[in-house]
Coordinates of N, CA and C in Angstrom, one line a residue:
Chain A
Q1 N -145.8 147.1 -32.4 CA -146.5 146.0 -31.7 C -145.5 144.8 -31.6
V2 N -145.7 144.0 -30.6 CA -144.9 142.8 -30.5 C -145.1 141.8 -31.6
Q3 N -144.0 141.3 -32.2 CA -144.1 140.3 -33.3 C -143.1 139.3 -33.1
L4 N -143.5 138.0 -33.2 CA -142.6 136.9 -33.1 C -142.8 136.1 -34.4
V5 N -141.7 136.0 -35.2 CA -141.8 135.4 -36.5 C -141.0 134.1 -36.5
Q6 N -141.7 133.1 -36.9 CA -141.2 131.7 -37.0 C -141.3 131.2 -38.4
P7 N -140.4 130.3 -38.8 CA -140.6 129.6 -40.1 C -141.8 128.8 -40.1
G8 N -142.4 128.5 -41.3 CA -143.7 127.9 -41.4 C -143.6 126.4 -41.1
A9 N -142.6 125.7 -41.6 CA -142.5 124.3 -41.5 C -141.1 123.7 -41.7
E10 N -140.9 122.5 -41.1 CA -139.7 121.8 -41.2 C -140.1 120.3 -41.4
V11 N -139.4 119.6 -42.2 CA -139.5 118.1 -42.3 C -138.2 117.5 -42.0
K12 N -138.3 116.5 -41.0 CA -137.1 115.8 -40.6 C -137.3 114.3 -40.5
K13 N -136.2 113.6 -40.6 CA -136.2 112.1 -40.5 C -136.0 111.7 -39.1
P14 N -136.6 110.6 -38.7 CA -136.4 110.1 -37.3 C -134.9 110.0 -37.0
G15 N -134.5 110.5 -35.8 CA -133.1 110.5 -35.3 C -132.4 111.7 -35.6
A16 N -133.0 112.6 -36.5 CA -132.3 113.9 -36.8 C -132.6 114.9 -35.7
S17 N -132.1 116.1 -35.9 CA -132.4 117.2 -35.1 C -133.0 118.3 -35.9
V18 N -133.8 119.2 -35.2 CA -134.4 120.4 -35.8 C -134.0 121.6 -35.0
K19 N -133.8 122.7 -35.6 CA -133.5 124.0 -34.9 C -134.5 125.0 -35.5
V20 N -135.4 125.4 -34.6 CA -136.4 126.4 -35.0 C -136.1 127.8 -34.5
S21 N -136.2 128.8 -35.3 CA -135.9 130.1 -34.9 C -137.2 130.9 -34.6
C22 N -137.0 132.0 -33.8 CA -138.1 132.9 -33.4 C -137.5 134.3 -33.3
K23 N -137.9 135.1 -34.3 CA -137.3 136.5 -34.4 C -138.3 137.4 -33.8
A24 N -137.9 138.2 -32.8 CA -138.7 139.1 -32.0 C -138.5 140.5 -32.5
S25 N -139.6 141.3 -32.4 CA -139.5 142.7 -32.7 C -140.6 143.4 -31.9
G26 N -140.5 144.7 -31.8 CA -141.6 145.5 -31.2 C -141.4 145.7 -29.7
Y27 N -140.3 145.2 -29.1 CA -140.1 145.4 -27.7 C -138.6 145.2 -27.4
T28 N -138.2 145.5 -26.2 CA -136.8 145.3 -25.9 C -136.5 143.8 -25.6
F29 N -135.8 143.2 -26.5 CA -135.7 141.7 -26.5 C -135.2 141.1 -25.2
T30 N -134.2 141.8 -24.6 CA -133.5 141.3 -23.5 C -134.3 141.4 -22.2
T31 N -135.4 142.0 -22.2 CA -136.2 142.2 -20.9 C -137.3 141.1 -20.6
H32 N -137.3 140.1 -21.5 CA -138.4 139.1 -21.3 C -137.8 137.7 -21.5
V33 N -138.4 136.7 -20.9 CA -138.1 135.3 -21.2 C -138.9 135.0 -22.4
M34 N -138.5 133.9 -23.1 CA -139.2 133.3 -24.2 C -139.5 131.9 -23.9
H35 N -140.8 131.5 -24.0 CA -141.2 130.2 -23.8 C -141.3 129.4 -25.1
W36 N -141.1 128.1 -25.0 CA -141.4 127.2 -26.1 C -142.5 126.3 -25.7
V37 N -143.5 126.2 -26.5 CA -144.7 125.3 -26.3 C -145.0 124.6 -27.5
R38 N -145.4 123.3 -27.4 CA -145.8 122.6 -28.6 C -147.2 122.0 -28.5
L39 N -147.8 121.8 -29.7 CA -149.1 121.2 -29.8 C -149.1 120.1 -30.8
A40 N -149.1 118.9 -30.3 CA -149.1 117.7 -31.2 C -150.5 117.3 -31.5
P41 N -150.7 116.6 -32.6 CA -152.1 116.2 -33.0 C -152.8 115.4 -31.9
G42 N -154.0 115.9 -31.6 CA -154.8 115.2 -30.6 C -154.3 115.3 -29.2
Q43 N -153.3 116.1 -29.0 CA -152.8 116.3 -27.6 C -153.1 117.8 -27.1
R44 N -152.7 118.0 -25.9 CA -152.9 119.4 -25.3 C -151.6 120.1 -25.5
L45 N -151.7 121.4 -25.3 CA -150.5 122.3 -25.3 C -149.5 121.7 -24.3
Q46 N -148.2 121.7 -24.7 CA -147.2 121.2 -23.8 C -146.1 122.2 -23.7
W47 N -145.8 122.6 -22.4 CA -144.7 123.5 -22.2 C -143.4 122.8 -22.2
M48 N -142.4 123.4 -23.0 CA -141.1 122.8 -23.1 C -140.1 123.4 -22.2
G49 N -140.3 124.7 -22.0 CA -139.3 125.4 -21.1 C -139.2 126.9 -21.6
W50 N -138.2 127.6 -21.0 CA -138.0 129.0 -21.4 C -136.6 129.3 -21.4
I51 N -136.2 130.4 -22.0 CA -134.9 131.0 -22.0 C -135.0 132.5 -21.6
N52 N -134.2 132.9 -20.7 CA -134.1 134.3 -20.4 C -133.3 135.0 -21.5
A53 N -133.9 135.8 -22.3 CA -133.2 136.4 -23.4 C -132.2 137.4 -23.0
G54 N -132.2 137.9 -21.7 CA -131.2 138.8 -21.3 C -129.9 138.1 -20.9
N55 N -130.0 137.1 -20.0 CA -128.8 136.5 -19.5 C -128.6 135.1 -20.0
G56 N -129.5 134.6 -20.8 CA -129.3 133.2 -21.4 C -129.7 132.1 -20.5
N57 N -130.1 132.3 -19.3 CA -130.5 131.2 -18.4 C -131.7 130.5 -19.0
T58 N -131.7 129.2 -18.7 CA -132.8 128.4 -19.3 C -133.4 127.5 -18.2
K59 N -134.6 127.1 -18.5 CA -135.4 126.2 -17.6 C -136.1 125.2 -18.6
Y60 N -135.9 123.9 -18.4 CA -136.4 123.0 -19.3 C -137.4 122.1 -18.5
S61 N -138.5 121.7 -19.2 CA -139.4 120.7 -18.7 C -138.6 119.4 -18.6
Q62 N -138.8 118.6 -17.6 CA -138.0 117.4 -17.4 C -138.3 116.4 -18.5
E63 N -139.5 116.5 -19.1 CA -139.8 115.6 -20.2 C -138.8 115.8 -21.4
F64 N -138.3 117.0 -21.6 CA -137.4 117.2 -22.7 C -135.9 117.4 -22.3
Q65 N -135.7 117.3 -21.0 CA -134.3 117.5 -20.5 C -133.4 116.6 -21.2
G66 N -132.3 117.1 -21.7 CA -131.3 116.3 -22.4 C -131.5 116.2 -23.9
R67 N -132.6 116.6 -24.3 CA -132.9 116.5 -25.8 C -133.2 117.8 -26.4
V68 N -133.4 118.9 -25.6 CA -133.8 120.2 -26.1 C -132.7 121.2 -25.6
T69 N -132.4 122.2 -26.5 CA -131.5 123.2 -26.1 C -132.1 124.6 -26.6
F70 N -132.2 125.5 -25.8 CA -132.6 126.9 -26.2 C -131.4 127.8 -26.2
T71 N -131.2 128.6 -27.2 CA -130.2 129.6 -27.3 C -130.8 130.9 -27.8
R72 N -130.0 131.9 -27.7 CA -130.5 133.2 -28.2 C -129.3 134.0 -28.8
D73 N -129.6 134.9 -29.8 CA -128.7 135.8 -30.4 C -129.2 137.2 -30.2
T74 N -128.7 137.9 -29.2 CA -129.2 139.2 -28.8 C -129.0 140.2 -30.0
S75 N -128.0 140.1 -30.8 CA -127.8 141.0 -31.9 C -128.8 140.9 -32.9
A76 N -129.5 139.7 -33.0 CA -130.5 139.5 -34.0 C -131.9 139.4 -33.4
S77 N -132.0 139.6 -32.1 CA -133.3 139.5 -31.4 C -134.0 138.2 -31.7
T78 N -133.2 137.1 -31.7 CA -133.7 135.8 -32.1 C -133.4 134.7 -31.1
V79 N -134.4 133.9 -30.8 CA -134.2 132.7 -30.0 C -134.3 131.5 -30.8
Y80 N -133.7 130.4 -30.4 CA -133.7 129.2 -31.1 C -134.0 128.0 -30.2
M81 N -134.8 127.1 -30.8 CA -135.1 125.8 -30.0 C -134.5 124.7 -30.9
E82 N -133.6 123.9 -30.3 CA -133.1 122.7 -31.0 C -133.6 121.5 -30.3
L83 N -134.2 120.6 -31.0 CA -134.7 119.3 -30.5 C -134.0 118.2 -31.2
S84 N -133.4 117.3 -30.5 CA -132.6 116.2 -31.1 C -133.3 114.9 -30.9
S85 N -132.7 113.9 -31.6 CA -133.2 112.5 -31.5 C -134.7 112.4 -31.8
L86 N -135.1 113.1 -32.9 CA -136.5 113.2 -33.2 C -137.1 111.9 -33.5
R87 N -138.4 111.7 -33.0 CA -139.2 110.6 -33.3 C -140.5 111.0 -33.8
S88 N -141.3 110.1 -34.3 CA -142.6 110.5 -34.9 C -143.5 111.2 -33.9
E89 N -143.4 110.9 -32.7 CA -144.2 111.6 -31.6 C -143.9 113.1 -31.5
D90 N -142.8 113.5 -32.0 CA -142.4 114.9 -31.9 C -143.0 115.7 -33.0
T91 N -143.8 115.1 -33.9 CA -144.5 115.8 -34.9 C -145.5 116.7 -34.2
A92 N -145.4 118.0 -34.5 CA -146.2 119.0 -33.7 C -146.0 120.4 -34.3
V93 N -146.8 121.3 -33.8 CA -146.6 122.7 -34.1 C -145.8 123.3 -32.9
Y94 N -144.7 123.9 -33.1 CA -143.9 124.4 -32.1 C -144.0 126.0 -32.0
Y95 N -144.4 126.5 -30.9 CA -144.6 127.9 -30.7 C -143.6 128.5 -29.8
C96 N -143.1 129.7 -30.2 CA -142.4 130.5 -29.2 C -143.4 131.5 -28.7
A97 N -143.3 131.9 -27.4 CA -144.2 132.8 -26.8 C -143.5 133.6 -25.7
R98 N -143.7 134.9 -25.8 CA -143.0 135.8 -24.9 C -143.6 135.8 -23.5
G99 N -142.8 135.6 -22.5 CA -143.3 135.7 -21.1 C -143.7 137.1 -20.8
S100 N -144.7 137.3 -20.0 CA -145.1 138.6 -19.6 C -144.1 139.3 -18.6
S101 N -144.4 140.5 -18.3 CA -143.4 141.3 -17.6 C -143.4 140.9 -16.1
G102 N -142.2 141.2 -15.5 CA -142.1 141.0 -14.0 C -142.4 139.6 -13.5
S103 N -143.2 139.6 -12.4 CA -143.4 138.3 -11.8 C -144.4 137.4 -12.6
Y104 N -144.9 138.0 -13.7 CA -145.9 137.2 -14.5 C -145.2 136.5 -15.7
Y105 N -143.9 136.3 -15.6 CA -143.2 135.8 -16.7 C -143.6 134.4 -17.1
N106 N -144.3 133.7 -16.3 CA -144.7 132.4 -16.6 C -146.1 132.3 -17.3
Y107 N -146.6 133.5 -17.7 CA -147.7 133.6 -18.6 C -147.1 134.1 -19.9
A108 N -147.8 133.7 -21.0 CA -147.3 134.1 -22.3 C -148.2 135.1 -23.0
D109 N -147.7 136.3 -23.2 CA -148.6 137.4 -23.6 C -148.6 137.7 -25.1
S110 N -147.6 137.1 -25.8 CA -147.5 137.2 -27.3 C -147.0 135.9 -27.8
W111 N -147.5 135.4 -28.9 CA -147.2 134.1 -29.4 C -146.8 134.3 -30.9
G112 N -145.8 133.4 -31.3 CA -145.5 133.3 -32.7 C -146.6 132.5 -33.4
Q113 N -146.6 132.4 -34.7 CA -147.6 131.7 -35.5 C -147.4 130.2 -35.5
G114 N -146.2 129.8 -35.0 CA -146.0 128.4 -34.9 C -145.2 127.8 -36.1
T115 N -144.4 126.8 -35.8 CA -143.7 126.1 -36.9 C -144.1 124.6 -36.8
L116 N -144.6 124.1 -37.9 CA -145.0 122.7 -38.0 C -143.7 121.9 -38.3
V117 N -143.4 121.0 -37.3 CA -142.3 120.1 -37.5 C -142.9 118.7 -37.7
T118 N -142.6 118.2 -38.9 CA -143.0 116.8 -39.2 C -141.8 115.9 -39.2
V119 N -142.0 114.8 -38.5 CA -140.9 113.8 -38.4 C -141.4 112.6 -39.1
S120 N -140.8 112.3 -40.2 CA -141.3 111.1 -41.1 C -140.1 110.6 -41.9
S121 N -140.1 109.3 -42.0 CA -139.1 108.6 -42.8 C -139.5 108.7 -44.3
Chain B
E1 N -146.7 116.6 -11.4 CA -147.2 117.5 -12.4 C -148.7 117.8 -12.1
I2 N -149.1 119.1 -12.2 CA -150.4 119.5 -11.9 C -151.3 119.3 -13.2
M3 N -152.3 118.5 -13.0 CA -153.2 118.2 -14.2 C -154.3 119.2 -14.1
L4 N -154.7 119.7 -15.3 CA -155.8 120.7 -15.5 C -156.8 120.0 -16.3
T5 N -158.1 119.9 -15.8 CA -159.1 119.3 -16.6 C -160.2 120.3 -16.9
Q6 N -160.4 120.5 -18.2 CA -161.4 121.4 -18.7 C -162.7 120.8 -19.1
S7 N -163.8 121.5 -18.8 CA -165.1 120.9 -19.2 C -166.0 122.1 -19.5
P8 N -167.0 121.9 -20.4 CA -167.1 120.6 -21.2 C -166.0 120.6 -22.3
A9 N -165.9 119.5 -23.0 CA -164.9 119.5 -24.1 C -165.4 120.4 -25.3
T10 N -166.7 120.4 -25.5 CA -167.3 121.2 -26.6 C -168.5 121.9 -26.0
L11 N -168.7 123.2 -26.4 CA -169.9 123.9 -25.9 C -170.5 124.5 -27.2
S12 N -171.8 124.2 -27.4 CA -172.5 124.6 -28.6 C -173.5 125.7 -28.2
L13 N -173.2 126.9 -28.7 CA -174.0 128.1 -28.3 C -174.3 129.0 -29.5
S14 N -175.2 129.9 -29.4 CA -175.5 130.9 -30.4 C -174.9 132.2 -30.1
P15 N -174.6 133.0 -31.1 CA -174.1 134.4 -30.8 C -175.1 135.1 -29.9
G16 N -174.6 135.8 -28.9 CA -175.4 136.6 -27.9 C -175.6 135.8 -26.6
E17 N -175.4 134.5 -26.7 CA -175.5 133.7 -25.5 C -174.3 133.8 -24.6
R18 N -174.5 133.3 -23.3 CA -173.5 133.4 -22.3 C -172.8 132.0 -22.3
A19 N -171.4 132.1 -22.2 CA -170.6 130.9 -22.2 C -169.9 130.8 -20.8
T20 N -170.0 129.6 -20.3 CA -169.3 129.3 -19.0 C -168.4 128.1 -19.1
L21 N -167.1 128.3 -19.0 CA -166.1 127.3 -19.2 C -165.5 127.0 -17.8
S22 N -165.2 125.7 -17.6 CA -164.6 125.3 -16.3 C -163.2 124.7 -16.5
C23 N -162.4 125.0 -15.5 CA -161.0 124.4 -15.4 C -160.8 123.9 -14.0
R24 N -160.5 122.7 -13.8 CA -160.3 122.1 -12.4 C -158.8 121.6 -12.3
A25 N -158.1 122.0 -11.3 CA -156.7 121.6 -11.1 C -156.7 120.4 -10.1
S26 N -155.7 119.5 -10.3 CA -155.5 118.3 -9.5 C -155.0 118.6 -8.1
Q27 N -154.5 119.8 -7.9 CA -154.1 120.3 -6.6 C -154.2 121.9 -6.7
S28 N -154.2 122.5 -5.5 CA -154.3 123.9 -5.5 C -153.3 124.7 -6.3
V29 N -153.7 125.6 -7.1 CA -152.8 126.5 -7.8 C -152.9 127.9 -7.3
S30 N -153.6 128.1 -6.2 CA -153.8 129.4 -5.7 C -154.6 130.2 -6.7
S31 N -154.2 131.4 -7.1 CA -154.8 132.1 -8.2 C -154.0 132.2 -9.4
Y32 N -153.0 131.3 -9.5 CA -152.0 131.3 -10.6 C -152.5 130.6 -11.8
L33 N -153.6 131.1 -12.4 CA -154.2 130.5 -13.6 C -154.5 131.5 -14.6
A34 N -154.2 131.1 -15.9 CA -154.5 131.9 -17.0 C -155.4 131.2 -18.0
W35 N -156.1 132.0 -18.8 CA -156.9 131.5 -19.9 C -156.4 132.1 -21.2
Y36 N -156.4 131.2 -22.2 CA -156.0 131.6 -23.6 C -157.1 131.2 -24.6
Q37 N -157.2 132.0 -25.7 CA -158.1 131.7 -26.8 C -157.3 131.4 -28.0
Q38 N -157.7 130.4 -28.7 CA -157.0 130.0 -30.0 C -158.1 129.9 -31.1
E39 N -158.0 130.8 -32.0 CA -158.9 130.7 -33.2 C -158.2 129.7 -34.2
P40 N -159.0 129.1 -35.1 CA -158.5 128.2 -36.1 C -157.3 128.8 -36.9
G41 N -156.2 128.1 -36.9 CA -155.1 128.6 -37.7 C -154.3 129.8 -37.1
Q42 N -154.7 130.2 -35.9 CA -154.0 131.3 -35.3 C -153.2 130.9 -34.0
A43 N -152.4 131.7 -33.6 CA -151.7 131.5 -32.3 C -152.6 131.7 -31.1
P44 N -152.3 131.1 -30.0 CA -153.1 131.4 -28.8 C -152.9 132.9 -28.4
R45 N -154.0 133.4 -27.7 CA -153.9 134.8 -27.2 C -154.3 134.7 -25.7
L46 N -153.5 135.5 -24.9 CA -153.7 135.6 -23.5 C -155.0 136.4 -23.2
L47 N -155.9 135.8 -22.5 CA -157.2 136.6 -22.2 C -157.1 137.1 -20.7
I48 N -156.9 136.1 -19.8 CA -157.0 136.3 -18.4 C -155.8 135.8 -17.7
Y49 N -155.2 136.5 -16.7 CA -154.1 135.9 -15.9 C -154.4 136.1 -14.4
D50 N -153.7 135.3 -13.6 CA -154.0 135.3 -12.2 C -155.5 135.2 -11.9
A51 N -156.1 134.3 -12.6 CA -157.5 133.9 -12.4 C -158.5 134.9 -12.9
S52 N -158.3 136.2 -12.7 CA -159.4 137.2 -12.9 C -159.0 138.5 -13.5
T53 N -157.7 138.7 -13.9 CA -157.2 139.9 -14.5 C -157.2 139.8 -16.0
R54 N -157.9 140.7 -16.6 CA -157.9 140.7 -18.1 C -156.6 141.2 -18.6
A55 N -156.1 140.6 -19.7 CA -154.9 141.0 -20.3 C -155.2 142.3 -21.1
T56 N -154.1 143.0 -21.5 CA -154.3 144.2 -22.3 C -155.1 144.0 -23.5
G57 N -156.1 144.9 -23.7 CA -156.9 144.9 -24.9 C -158.0 143.8 -25.0
I58 N -158.2 143.1 -23.9 CA -159.3 142.1 -23.9 C -160.6 142.7 -23.5
P59 N -161.6 142.4 -24.3 CA -162.9 143.1 -24.0 C -163.5 142.6 -22.7
A60 N -164.3 143.5 -22.1 CA -164.9 143.3 -20.8 C -165.9 142.1 -20.8
R61 N -166.3 141.6 -21.9 CA -167.3 140.5 -21.9 C -166.6 139.2 -21.4
F62 N -165.2 139.2 -21.4 CA -164.5 138.1 -20.9 C -164.2 138.3 -19.4
S63 N -164.5 137.3 -18.5 CA -164.2 137.5 -17.1 C -163.8 136.1 -16.6
G64 N -162.9 136.2 -15.6 CA -162.4 134.9 -15.0 C -162.7 135.0 -13.5
S65 N -162.9 133.8 -12.9 CA -163.1 133.7 -11.4 C -162.5 132.4 -10.9
G66 N -162.4 132.3 -9.6 CA -162.0 131.1 -9.0 C -160.7 131.2 -8.3
S67 N -160.4 130.2 -7.5 CA -159.1 130.1 -6.8 C -159.0 128.7 -6.2
G68 N -157.7 128.3 -5.9 CA -157.5 126.9 -5.4 C -157.5 125.9 -6.5
T69 N -158.6 125.2 -6.7 CA -158.7 124.1 -7.7 C -159.8 124.3 -8.7
D70 N -160.7 125.3 -8.5 CA -161.8 125.4 -9.4 C -161.9 126.9 -10.0
F71 N -161.9 126.9 -11.3 CA -161.9 128.2 -12.0 C -162.9 128.2 -13.2
T72 N -163.3 129.4 -13.5 CA -164.3 129.6 -14.5 C -164.0 130.8 -15.4
L73 N -164.1 130.6 -16.7 CA -164.1 131.7 -17.7 C -165.5 131.9 -18.2
T74 N -165.9 133.1 -18.1 CA -167.3 133.5 -18.6 C -167.2 134.5 -19.7
I75 N -167.9 134.2 -20.8 CA -168.1 135.2 -21.9 C -169.5 135.6 -21.8
S76 N -169.7 136.9 -21.5 CA -171.1 137.3 -21.2 C -172.1 137.2 -22.3
S77 N -171.6 137.6 -23.5 CA -172.4 137.6 -24.7 C -171.6 137.3 -25.9
L78 N -171.7 136.1 -26.5 CA -170.8 135.6 -27.5 C -170.9 136.5 -28.8
E79 N -169.7 136.9 -29.2 CA -169.6 137.6 -30.5 C -169.1 136.5 -31.5
P80 N -169.3 136.8 -32.8 CA -168.9 135.8 -33.8 C -167.4 135.4 -33.7
E81 N -166.5 136.3 -33.3 CA -165.1 136.0 -33.3 C -164.7 135.2 -32.0
D82 N -165.7 135.0 -31.1 CA -165.4 134.3 -29.9 C -165.5 132.7 -30.0
F83 N -165.9 132.3 -31.2 CA -166.0 130.8 -31.4 C -164.6 130.3 -31.7
A84 N -164.1 129.6 -30.8 CA -162.7 129.2 -30.8 C -162.4 128.2 -29.7
V85 N -161.2 127.8 -29.5 CA -160.8 126.9 -28.5 C -160.2 127.7 -27.3
Y86 N -160.5 127.3 -26.1 CA -160.0 128.0 -24.9 C -159.2 127.0 -24.0
Y87 N -158.1 127.5 -23.6 CA -157.2 126.7 -22.7 C -156.9 127.4 -21.4
C88 N -156.8 126.6 -20.4 CA -156.3 127.2 -19.1 C -154.9 126.7 -18.9
Q89 N -154.2 127.5 -18.1 CA -152.7 127.2 -17.9 C -152.4 127.6 -16.4
Q90 N -151.6 126.8 -15.7 CA -151.2 127.1 -14.4 C -149.7 127.5 -14.3
R91 N -149.4 128.4 -13.4 CA -148.0 128.7 -13.2 C -147.6 128.5 -11.7
S92 N -148.4 127.7 -11.0 CA -148.1 127.5 -9.6 C -146.9 126.6 -9.4
D93 N -146.7 125.7 -10.3 CA -145.6 124.7 -10.1 C -145.0 124.3 -11.5
W94 N -143.8 123.8 -11.4 CA -143.2 123.2 -12.6 C -143.5 121.8 -12.8
P95 N -143.7 121.3 -14.0 CA -143.7 122.1 -15.2 C -145.0 122.9 -15.4
L96 N -145.0 124.0 -16.1 CA -146.2 124.7 -16.4 C -147.1 123.7 -17.2
T97 N -148.4 123.7 -16.9 CA -149.2 122.8 -17.6 C -150.5 123.5 -18.1
F98 N -151.1 122.9 -19.2 CA -152.3 123.4 -19.8 C -153.4 122.4 -19.7
G99 N -154.6 122.9 -19.7 CA -155.8 122.0 -19.8 C -155.9 121.5 -21.3
G100 N -156.9 120.6 -21.4 CA -157.1 120.0 -22.7 C -157.9 120.8 -23.7
G101 N -158.5 121.9 -23.2 CA -159.2 122.8 -24.1 C -160.7 122.6 -24.1
T102 N -161.4 123.7 -24.3 CA -162.9 123.7 -24.6 C -163.1 124.4 -25.9
K103 N -163.8 123.7 -26.8 CA -164.1 124.3 -28.1 C -165.5 124.9 -27.9
V104 N -165.6 126.2 -28.2 CA -166.9 126.9 -28.3 C -167.3 127.0 -29.7
E105 N -168.3 126.3 -30.1 CA -168.8 126.2 -31.5 C -170.2 126.8 -31.6
I106 N -170.4 127.2 -32.9 CA -171.7 127.8 -33.2 C -172.8 126.7 -33.3
K107 N -173.9 127.0 -32.5 CA -175.0 126.0 -32.5 C -175.8 126.2 -33.8

């Protein structure tokens, strides 16, 4: 079965960067995009963008453009999300989520358990 | 950016009752809308995509309807595991956006 494994938590200081991993198993890694979505306290789910695990192409939400980078390591079936210039408002649970097959890739059919990123001085 | 507004914010029902959740888009999203369920402490789970198609393994008590700007998720008879938060999401335009969620709680 599809599994997406993320670290449980990260604590960072304002101005720092965080790099969150998402290790995939149970399917052919390179045939799907991987989305990143975050849920901040009291906010709604917020889509950050996706990476095509096959060719490395990326699409970022304009809100995060210039501050977020998605990469992947196909040999390790792992994608990474790096967010820089962290501020307190970035405190949130960050999810990786696999895009569905074919033309439905902008729906997420499997999700990781989430990584709580806390930004605090 | 397409805004999705979900109502009600909270729905208090008993097991066995019917739940009707609404999602309204600020502009037409055609049928490009999904529903997700999130239980406490768990990751979201895809229930419905393209407004009315159940995802793999989703029980038949979950159904979706609507098109354009108005959508409905119906749970025909609530099971104990259905008490959770439900989100809608559109894929019609960038950025992908989610609704604010409806919490279905036990009455």
